[in-house]
Amino acid sequence: MSDLAAALGMKRSTLYWYFRDLGQVFDAVMEAHRRRLEAFVRGRLAGRSHPIDVLLELIRAHLDFFEGRHDALIALYQLWAVADADQPGAEIARTRAFVSAVRDQLIDLVAAGVTDGRVRPCDPAQVVDMVLAYCDGSLTQRVKLGLDPHVLVDGFSRYVLEPLRARPEEPTCDTRARR
């Protein structure tokens, strides 16, 4: 707290006026970061209606948000590493609730797409879980191996998402059928 107060140019007692400990400071920073990510992603998804387009843009928005924010990524990994899975901190609990709600909405969207014929038959929960895992995994690979996840999105789209997009039936020109 002393180092943080000095970096902020304030007295330690002033910092304690707002935050009782470093954990509260970290939670506040992560909450602000999560809200910015949520607003960014929601803005990018606005106007998209096809389930496959929504899933693909979710991936791209996630990657774009973290572009140039490697310190934020590392801070997230550190938070998750020290978190108690059975007793998550307030911010991890909020993040889990947010991701769970988004996951449920995406599953409903994909399921509706299957029902109305825009998406080929699939397990919507499994598809959404793969997309969410791809988002997290691509960011991890960026940190661990220095890979550019934007390049990998094209392959994920081509081999995983686009095959699920139902194409309108092509009209047949079989003249024998008319006789």
mmCIF file of N, CA and C in Angstrom, residues 5 11 16 19 24-25 35-36 45 48 60 72 80 83 88-89 91 107-108 110 119 123 129 132 162 174:
data_model
loop_
_atom_site.group_PDB
_atom_site.id
_atom_site.type_symbol
_atom_site.label_atom_id
_atom_site.label_comp_id
_atom_site.label_asym_id
_atom_site.label_seq_id
_atom_site.Cartn_x
_atom_site.Cartn_y
_atom_site.Cartn_z
ATOM 1 N N ALA A 5 0.538 4.099 -2.779
ATOM 2 C CA ALA A 5 0.261 5.486 -2.376
ATOM 3 C C ALA A 5 1.321 6.424 -2.941
ATOM 4 N N LYS A 11 -0.820 10.257 0.346
ATOM 5 C CA LYS A 11 -0.411 9.639 1.606
ATOM 6 C C LYS A 11 -1.072 8.274 1.735
ATOM 7 N N TYR A 16 -5.861 4.391 2.429
ATOM 8 C CA TYR A 16 -6.630 3.554 3.353
ATOM 9 C C TYR A 16 -8.033 4.113 3.600
ATOM 10 N N PHE A 19 -9.659 2.362 0.564
ATOM 11 C CA PHE A 19 -9.497 0.905 0.461
ATOM 12 C C PHE A 19 -8.882 0.366 1.745
ATOM 13 N N GLN A 24 -8.708 -5.013 -1.852
ATOM 14 C CA GLN A 24 -9.796 -4.131 -2.280
ATOM 15 C C GLN A 24 -9.373 -3.249 -3.450
ATOM 16 N N VAL A 25 -8.146 -2.806 -3.439
ATOM 17 C CA VAL A 25 -7.640 -2.010 -4.554
ATOM 18 C C VAL A 25 -7.665 -2.861 -5.822
ATOM 19 N N ARG A 35 -15.762 -4.017 -16.522
ATOM 20 C CA ARG A 35 -16.833 -3.168 -17.068
ATOM 21 C C ARG A 35 -16.450 -2.585 -18.429
ATOM 22 N N ARG A 36 -15.187 -2.186 -18.574
ATOM 23 C CA ARG A 36 -14.727 -1.677 -19.871
ATOM 24 C C ARG A 36 -14.790 -2.780 -20.930
ATOM 25 N N LEU A 45 -20.867 -6.230 -30.645
ATOM 26 C CA LEU A 45 -21.882 -7.212 -31.014
ATOM 27 C C LEU A 45 -23.180 -6.559 -31.470
ATOM 28 N N ARG A 48 -25.500 -7.341 -34.801
ATOM 29 C CA ARG A 48 -25.252 -8.659 -35.384
ATOM 30 C C ARG A 48 -26.384 -9.586 -34.948
ATOM 31 N N ARG A 60 -13.268 -11.834 -31.906
ATOM 32 C CA ARG A 60 -12.468 -10.704 -32.391
ATOM 33 C C ARG A 60 -12.482 -9.533 -31.411
ATOM 34 N N ALA A 72 -2.571 -6.101 -18.286
ATOM 35 C CA ALA A 72 -3.881 -6.475 -17.748
ATOM 36 C C ALA A 72 -4.077 -7.980 -17.818
ATOM 37 N N TRP A 80 -6.271 -15.073 -10.957
ATOM 38 C CA TRP A 80 -6.820 -16.421 -11.010
ATOM 39 C C TRP A 80 -5.908 -17.419 -10.311
ATOM 40 N N ALA A 83 -6.426 -17.140 -6.525
ATOM 41 C CA ALA A 83 -7.804 -17.240 -6.048
ATOM 42 C C ALA A 83 -8.082 -18.634 -5.506
ATOM 43 N N PRO A 88 -14.083 -17.853 -3.943
ATOM 44 C CA PRO A 88 -13.535 -16.820 -4.822
ATOM 45 C C PRO A 88 -13.728 -15.430 -4.239
ATOM 46 N N GLY A 89 -12.784 -14.560 -4.575
ATOM 47 C CA GLY A 89 -12.904 -13.164 -4.167
ATOM 48 C C GLY A 89 -14.094 -12.524 -4.854
ATOM 49 N N GLU A 91 -14.366 -10.062 -6.948
ATOM 50 C CA GLU A 91 -14.262 -9.795 -8.381
ATOM 51 C C GLU A 91 -14.348 -11.077 -9.193
ATOM 52 N N ILE A 107 -25.758 -19.532 -25.667
ATOM 53 C CA ILE A 107 -26.332 -20.865 -25.887
ATOM 54 C C ILE A 107 -27.749 -20.722 -26.432
ATOM 55 N N ASP A 108 -28.536 -19.826 -25.840
ATOM 56 C CA ASP A 108 -29.901 -19.599 -26.329
ATOM 57 C C ASP A 108 -29.897 -19.100 -27.767
ATOM 58 N N VAL A 110 -27.562 -19.631 -30.137
ATOM 59 C CA VAL A 110 -27.189 -20.722 -31.041
ATOM 60 C C VAL A 110 -28.336 -21.732 -31.146
ATOM 61 N N VAL A 119 -28.425 -22.276 -38.253
ATOM 62 C CA VAL A 119 -27.258 -22.997 -37.752
ATOM 63 C C VAL A 119 -27.532 -24.493 -37.911
ATOM 64 N N ASP A 123 -24.586 -29.142 -30.690
ATOM 65 C CA ASP A 123 -24.809 -28.961 -29.259
ATOM 66 C C ASP A 123 -24.448 -27.507 -28.948
ATOM 67 N N ASP A 129 -19.033 -23.120 -25.425
ATOM 68 C CA ASP A 129 -17.887 -23.397 -24.551
ATOM 69 C C ASP A 129 -16.574 -23.421 -25.341
ATOM 70 N N LEU A 132 -15.674 -19.730 -25.993
ATOM 71 C CA LEU A 132 -15.145 -19.100 -24.785
ATOM 72 C C LEU A 132 -13.747 -19.624 -24.456
ATOM 73 N N GLU A 162 -17.688 -21.645 -39.305
ATOM 74 C CA GLU A 162 -18.365 -21.572 -40.603
ATOM 75 C C GLU A 162 -19.041 -22.882 -41.020
ATOM 76 N N ASP A 174 -33.314 -29.686 -62.141
ATOM 77 C CA ASP A 174 -33.563 -31.014 -62.702
ATOM 78 C C ASP A 174 -34.860 -30.957 -63.500
#
